[in-house]
Short mmCIF file of N, CA and C in Angstrom, two decimals:
data_model
loop_
_atom_site.label_atom_id
_atom_site.label_comp_id
_atom_site.label_asym_id
_atom_site.label_seq_id
_atom_site.Cartn_x
_atom_site.Cartn_y
_atom_site.Cartn_z
N MET A 68 -21.48 16.76 2.72
CA MET A 68 -20.68 15.69 3.20
C MET A 68 -19.99 15.04 2.00
N VAL A 69 -18.72 14.74 2.19
CA VAL A 69 -17.94 14.05 1.17
C VAL A 69 -17.37 12.79 1.81
N LEU A 70 -17.61 11.66 1.19
CA LEU A 70 -17.06 10.40 1.67
C LEU A 70 -15.94 9.97 0.73
N THR A 71 -14.79 9.65 1.31
CA THR A 71 -13.67 9.19 0.50
C THR A 71 -13.08 7.94 1.15
N GLY A 72 -12.13 7.37 0.50
CA GLY A 72 -11.43 6.21 1.04
C GLY A 72 -9.97 6.55 1.28
N ALA A 73 -9.22 5.56 1.71
CA ALA A 73 -7.80 5.77 2.02
C ALA A 73 -6.99 6.15 0.79
N GLY A 74 -7.49 5.84 -0.39
CA GLY A 74 -6.74 6.15 -1.60
C GLY A 74 -6.45 7.63 -1.78
N VAL A 75 -7.31 8.48 -1.28
CA VAL A 75 -7.06 9.93 -1.37
C VAL A 75 -5.81 10.29 -0.59
N SER A 76 -5.68 9.76 0.61
CA SER A 76 -4.51 10.06 1.44
C SER A 76 -3.25 9.37 0.93
N THR A 77 -3.37 8.11 0.55
CA THR A 77 -2.16 7.40 0.10
C THR A 77 -1.63 8.01 -1.20
N ALA A 78 -2.52 8.47 -2.06
CA ALA A 78 -2.06 9.13 -3.28
C ALA A 78 -1.34 10.44 -2.97
N ALA A 79 -1.67 11.04 -1.83
CA ALA A 79 -1.04 12.29 -1.41
C ALA A 79 0.28 12.06 -0.69
N GLY A 80 0.62 10.79 -0.44
CA GLY A 80 1.88 10.48 0.23
C GLY A 80 1.74 10.12 1.68
N ILE A 81 0.51 10.05 2.18
CA ILE A 81 0.26 9.69 3.58
C ILE A 81 0.00 8.18 3.63
N PRO A 82 0.79 7.44 4.41
CA PRO A 82 0.62 5.98 4.42
C PRO A 82 -0.66 5.57 5.13
N ASP A 83 -1.23 4.45 4.68
CA ASP A 83 -2.31 3.86 5.47
C ASP A 83 -1.69 2.78 6.35
N PHE A 84 -2.43 2.26 7.29
CA PHE A 84 -1.84 1.31 8.22
C PHE A 84 -1.97 -0.13 7.74
N ARG A 85 -2.61 -0.36 6.63
CA ARG A 85 -2.82 -1.71 6.13
C ARG A 85 -1.77 -2.15 5.12
N SER A 86 -1.23 -1.21 4.37
CA SER A 86 -0.34 -1.55 3.27
C SER A 86 1.12 -1.55 3.71
N PRO A 87 1.86 -2.60 3.34
CA PRO A 87 3.29 -2.60 3.65
C PRO A 87 4.01 -1.57 2.78
N GLY A 88 5.10 -1.09 3.28
CA GLY A 88 5.87 -0.12 2.52
C GLY A 88 6.90 0.53 3.41
N PRO A 89 7.56 1.57 2.92
CA PRO A 89 8.63 2.20 3.69
C PRO A 89 8.15 2.83 4.99
N ASP A 90 6.86 3.16 5.08
CA ASP A 90 6.33 3.79 6.28
C ASP A 90 5.48 2.84 7.11
N ASP A 91 5.57 1.52 6.85
CA ASP A 91 4.66 0.60 7.50
C ASP A 91 4.86 0.50 9.00
N ASP A 92 5.94 1.01 9.51
CA ASP A 92 6.15 0.97 10.96
C ASP A 92 5.51 2.15 11.68
N PHE A 93 5.03 3.16 10.96
CA PHE A 93 4.47 4.35 11.61
C PHE A 93 3.31 4.02 12.53
N PHE A 94 2.33 3.26 12.04
CA PHE A 94 1.16 2.97 12.85
C PHE A 94 1.48 1.95 13.95
N GLU A 95 2.44 1.09 13.69
CA GLU A 95 2.90 0.18 14.75
C GLU A 95 3.55 0.96 15.88
N LEU A 96 4.33 1.97 15.54
CA LEU A 96 4.93 2.83 16.55
C LEU A 96 3.86 3.60 17.34
N LEU A 97 2.85 4.09 16.64
CA LEU A 97 1.74 4.76 17.31
C LEU A 97 1.08 3.83 18.33
N GLN A 98 0.84 2.60 17.89
CA GLN A 98 0.19 1.62 18.75
C GLN A 98 1.06 1.29 19.96
N CYS A 99 2.34 1.11 19.76
CA CYS A 99 3.25 0.82 20.87
C CYS A 99 3.34 1.99 21.85
N GLN A 100 3.37 3.18 21.32
CA GLN A 100 3.52 4.38 22.17
C GLN A 100 2.27 4.69 22.99
N PHE A 101 1.09 4.52 22.40
CA PHE A 101 -0.13 4.98 23.04
C PHE A 101 -1.16 3.90 23.33
N GLY A 102 -0.97 2.71 22.79
CA GLY A 102 -1.98 1.66 22.90
C GLY A 102 -2.23 1.15 24.31
N GLU A 103 -1.19 1.05 25.11
CA GLU A 103 -1.37 0.52 26.46
C GLU A 103 -2.22 1.45 27.33
N ARG A 104 -1.98 2.74 27.21
CA ARG A 104 -2.74 3.71 28.02
C ARG A 104 -4.11 4.02 27.43
N PHE A 105 -4.27 3.85 26.13
CA PHE A 105 -5.51 4.22 25.46
C PHE A 105 -6.01 3.03 24.65
N PRO A 106 -6.82 2.17 25.26
CA PRO A 106 -7.28 0.95 24.58
C PRO A 106 -7.98 1.20 23.24
N VAL A 107 -8.52 2.38 23.02
CA VAL A 107 -9.17 2.68 21.75
C VAL A 107 -8.18 2.50 20.59
N VAL A 108 -6.92 2.70 20.87
CA VAL A 108 -5.89 2.54 19.84
C VAL A 108 -5.79 1.08 19.41
N PHE A 109 -6.01 0.15 20.35
CA PHE A 109 -6.01 -1.26 20.01
C PHE A 109 -7.37 -1.71 19.48
N ARG A 110 -8.46 -1.23 20.10
CA ARG A 110 -9.80 -1.67 19.70
C ARG A 110 -10.15 -1.25 18.28
N GLU A 111 -9.90 0.01 17.96
CA GLU A 111 -10.28 0.53 16.64
C GLU A 111 -9.11 0.41 15.66
N SER A 112 -8.10 1.20 15.88
CA SER A 112 -6.90 1.15 15.05
C SER A 112 -5.91 2.16 15.59
N PRO A 113 -4.65 2.02 15.23
CA PRO A 113 -3.66 2.99 15.69
C PRO A 113 -3.98 4.42 15.27
N GLU A 114 -4.66 4.57 14.13
CA GLU A 114 -4.96 5.92 13.67
C GLU A 114 -6.00 6.62 14.53
N ALA A 115 -6.60 5.92 15.49
CA ALA A 115 -7.55 6.56 16.42
C ALA A 115 -6.87 7.69 17.18
N VAL A 116 -5.56 7.59 17.38
CA VAL A 116 -4.80 8.65 18.07
C VAL A 116 -4.89 9.96 17.28
N LEU A 117 -5.11 9.87 15.99
CA LEU A 117 -5.17 11.06 15.14
C LEU A 117 -6.58 11.58 14.91
N SER A 118 -7.54 10.97 15.58
CA SER A 118 -8.94 11.34 15.35
C SER A 118 -9.36 12.55 16.17
N ARG A 119 -10.41 13.20 15.71
CA ARG A 119 -10.97 14.34 16.44
C ARG A 119 -11.46 13.90 17.82
N ARG A 120 -12.04 12.71 17.89
CA ARG A 120 -12.54 12.22 19.19
C ARG A 120 -11.41 12.08 20.21
N PHE A 121 -10.27 11.54 19.76
CA PHE A 121 -9.12 11.41 20.67
C PHE A 121 -8.66 12.78 21.14
N VAL A 122 -8.55 13.73 20.21
CA VAL A 122 -8.12 15.08 20.56
C VAL A 122 -9.08 15.70 21.57
N ASN A 123 -10.39 15.55 21.34
CA ASN A 123 -11.37 16.11 22.27
C ASN A 123 -11.30 15.45 23.64
N ASP A 124 -11.12 14.13 23.67
CA ASP A 124 -11.10 13.39 24.93
C ASP A 124 -9.79 13.55 25.69
N TYR A 125 -8.69 13.71 24.99
CA TYR A 125 -7.36 13.73 25.62
C TYR A 125 -6.52 14.88 25.07
N LEU A 126 -7.03 16.09 25.15
CA LEU A 126 -6.37 17.24 24.54
C LEU A 126 -4.94 17.44 25.07
N VAL A 127 -4.75 17.35 26.38
CA VAL A 127 -3.42 17.58 26.95
C VAL A 127 -2.44 16.52 26.46
N VAL A 128 -2.86 15.27 26.45
CA VAL A 128 -2.01 14.19 25.94
C VAL A 128 -1.68 14.43 24.47
N TYR A 129 -2.69 14.82 23.71
CA TYR A 129 -2.47 15.08 22.28
C TYR A 129 -1.42 16.17 22.09
N LEU A 130 -1.59 17.28 22.79
CA LEU A 130 -0.66 18.40 22.62
C LEU A 130 0.73 18.10 23.18
N ASP A 131 0.80 17.44 24.34
CA ASP A 131 2.09 17.20 25.00
C ASP A 131 2.83 15.98 24.48
N GLU A 132 2.11 14.99 23.94
CA GLU A 132 2.76 13.74 23.54
C GLU A 132 2.58 13.39 22.07
N VAL A 133 1.36 13.48 21.57
CA VAL A 133 1.11 13.05 20.19
C VAL A 133 1.74 14.03 19.20
N VAL A 134 1.55 15.32 19.40
CA VAL A 134 2.11 16.30 18.47
C VAL A 134 3.64 16.18 18.39
N PRO A 135 4.36 16.11 19.52
CA PRO A 135 5.80 15.90 19.40
C PRO A 135 6.17 14.58 18.72
N PHE A 136 5.39 13.52 19.00
CA PHE A 136 5.62 12.23 18.33
C PHE A 136 5.50 12.39 16.82
N LEU A 137 4.46 13.08 16.38
CA LEU A 137 4.27 13.30 14.95
C LEU A 137 5.40 14.13 14.36
N GLY A 138 5.89 15.09 15.14
CA GLY A 138 7.00 15.92 14.67
C GLY A 138 8.27 15.13 14.44
N ARG A 139 8.43 14.04 15.18
CA ARG A 139 9.61 13.18 15.02
C ARG A 139 9.39 12.10 13.96
N SER A 140 8.18 11.96 13.47
CA SER A 140 7.85 10.88 12.54
C SER A 140 8.25 11.22 11.12
N LYS A 141 8.17 10.21 10.26
CA LYS A 141 8.44 10.39 8.84
C LYS A 141 7.42 11.32 8.20
N LEU A 142 6.22 11.40 8.79
CA LEU A 142 5.18 12.27 8.23
C LEU A 142 5.51 13.74 8.39
N SER A 143 6.48 14.06 9.27
CA SER A 143 6.82 15.47 9.45
C SER A 143 7.60 16.01 8.26
N THR A 144 8.06 15.13 7.39
CA THR A 144 8.74 15.54 6.17
C THR A 144 7.69 15.84 5.12
N THR A 145 7.19 17.05 5.16
CA THR A 145 6.02 17.39 4.34
C THR A 145 6.33 17.63 2.87
N GLU A 146 7.60 17.71 2.49
CA GLU A 146 7.86 17.99 1.08
C GLU A 146 7.39 16.85 0.17
N ARG A 147 7.24 15.65 0.72
CA ARG A 147 6.75 14.55 -0.11
C ARG A 147 5.23 14.46 -0.11
N LEU A 148 4.56 15.24 0.74
CA LEU A 148 3.10 15.23 0.78
C LEU A 148 2.57 16.30 -0.16
N ARG A 149 1.48 15.97 -0.83
CA ARG A 149 0.91 16.94 -1.76
C ARG A 149 -0.60 16.78 -1.80
N PRO A 150 -1.33 17.88 -1.86
CA PRO A 150 -2.79 17.76 -1.95
C PRO A 150 -3.18 17.19 -3.31
N MET A 151 -4.18 16.35 -3.29
CA MET A 151 -4.68 15.74 -4.51
C MET A 151 -5.90 16.54 -5.00
N GLU A 152 -6.38 16.20 -6.18
CA GLU A 152 -7.54 16.90 -6.73
C GLU A 152 -8.75 16.80 -5.80
N THR A 153 -8.89 15.66 -5.13
CA THR A 153 -10.01 15.50 -4.19
C THR A 153 -9.90 16.49 -3.03
N HIS A 154 -8.68 16.69 -2.51
CA HIS A 154 -8.47 17.68 -1.45
C HIS A 154 -8.84 19.08 -1.94
N LYS A 155 -8.41 19.38 -3.14
CA LYS A 155 -8.69 20.71 -3.71
C LYS A 155 -10.19 20.91 -3.91
N LEU A 156 -10.88 19.87 -4.36
CA LEU A 156 -12.32 19.95 -4.54
C LEU A 156 -13.02 20.19 -3.20
N CYS A 157 -12.62 19.45 -2.18
CA CYS A 157 -13.23 19.63 -0.84
C CYS A 157 -12.97 21.04 -0.32
N ALA A 158 -11.76 21.56 -0.52
CA ALA A 158 -11.46 22.93 -0.08
C ALA A 158 -12.33 23.93 -0.82
N TRP A 159 -12.52 23.72 -2.12
CA TRP A 159 -13.36 24.61 -2.92
C TRP A 159 -14.81 24.55 -2.45
N LEU A 160 -15.32 23.34 -2.21
CA LEU A 160 -16.69 23.19 -1.71
C LEU A 160 -16.86 23.89 -0.36
N TYR A 161 -15.86 23.75 0.51
CA TYR A 161 -15.91 24.40 1.81
C TYR A 161 -15.88 25.92 1.66
N LYS A 162 -15.03 26.42 0.80
CA LYS A 162 -14.90 27.86 0.58
C LYS A 162 -16.24 28.47 0.16
N TRP A 163 -16.99 27.75 -0.65
CA TRP A 163 -18.27 28.27 -1.13
C TRP A 163 -19.45 27.88 -0.24
N GLY A 164 -19.15 27.29 0.91
CA GLY A 164 -20.21 26.99 1.89
C GLY A 164 -21.05 25.78 1.58
N TRP A 165 -20.55 24.91 0.72
CA TRP A 165 -21.32 23.71 0.36
C TRP A 165 -20.95 22.50 1.22
N LEU A 166 -19.96 22.64 2.07
CA LEU A 166 -19.61 21.58 3.01
C LEU A 166 -19.79 22.11 4.42
#
């Protein structure tokens, strides 16, 4: 098990929902789009829509609505995203069966 914080993702170019910046509307848009139908988005956080639990509980919604939403988002511009050393370490640990 590897525990990390939001800094790993933000350093890679993925915005968090707490910090203001050019992408600060992303999680607000997630909340507006899915929050009314899925209270977990309001109770926990907008990023709950991106969780494994949400995908398992609402697979059809995830595939039919969330995936296209993500494709239209600023995050779909992957050239600005880059794996960090922590990501590479986790991939290496997984490759060798230690995760």
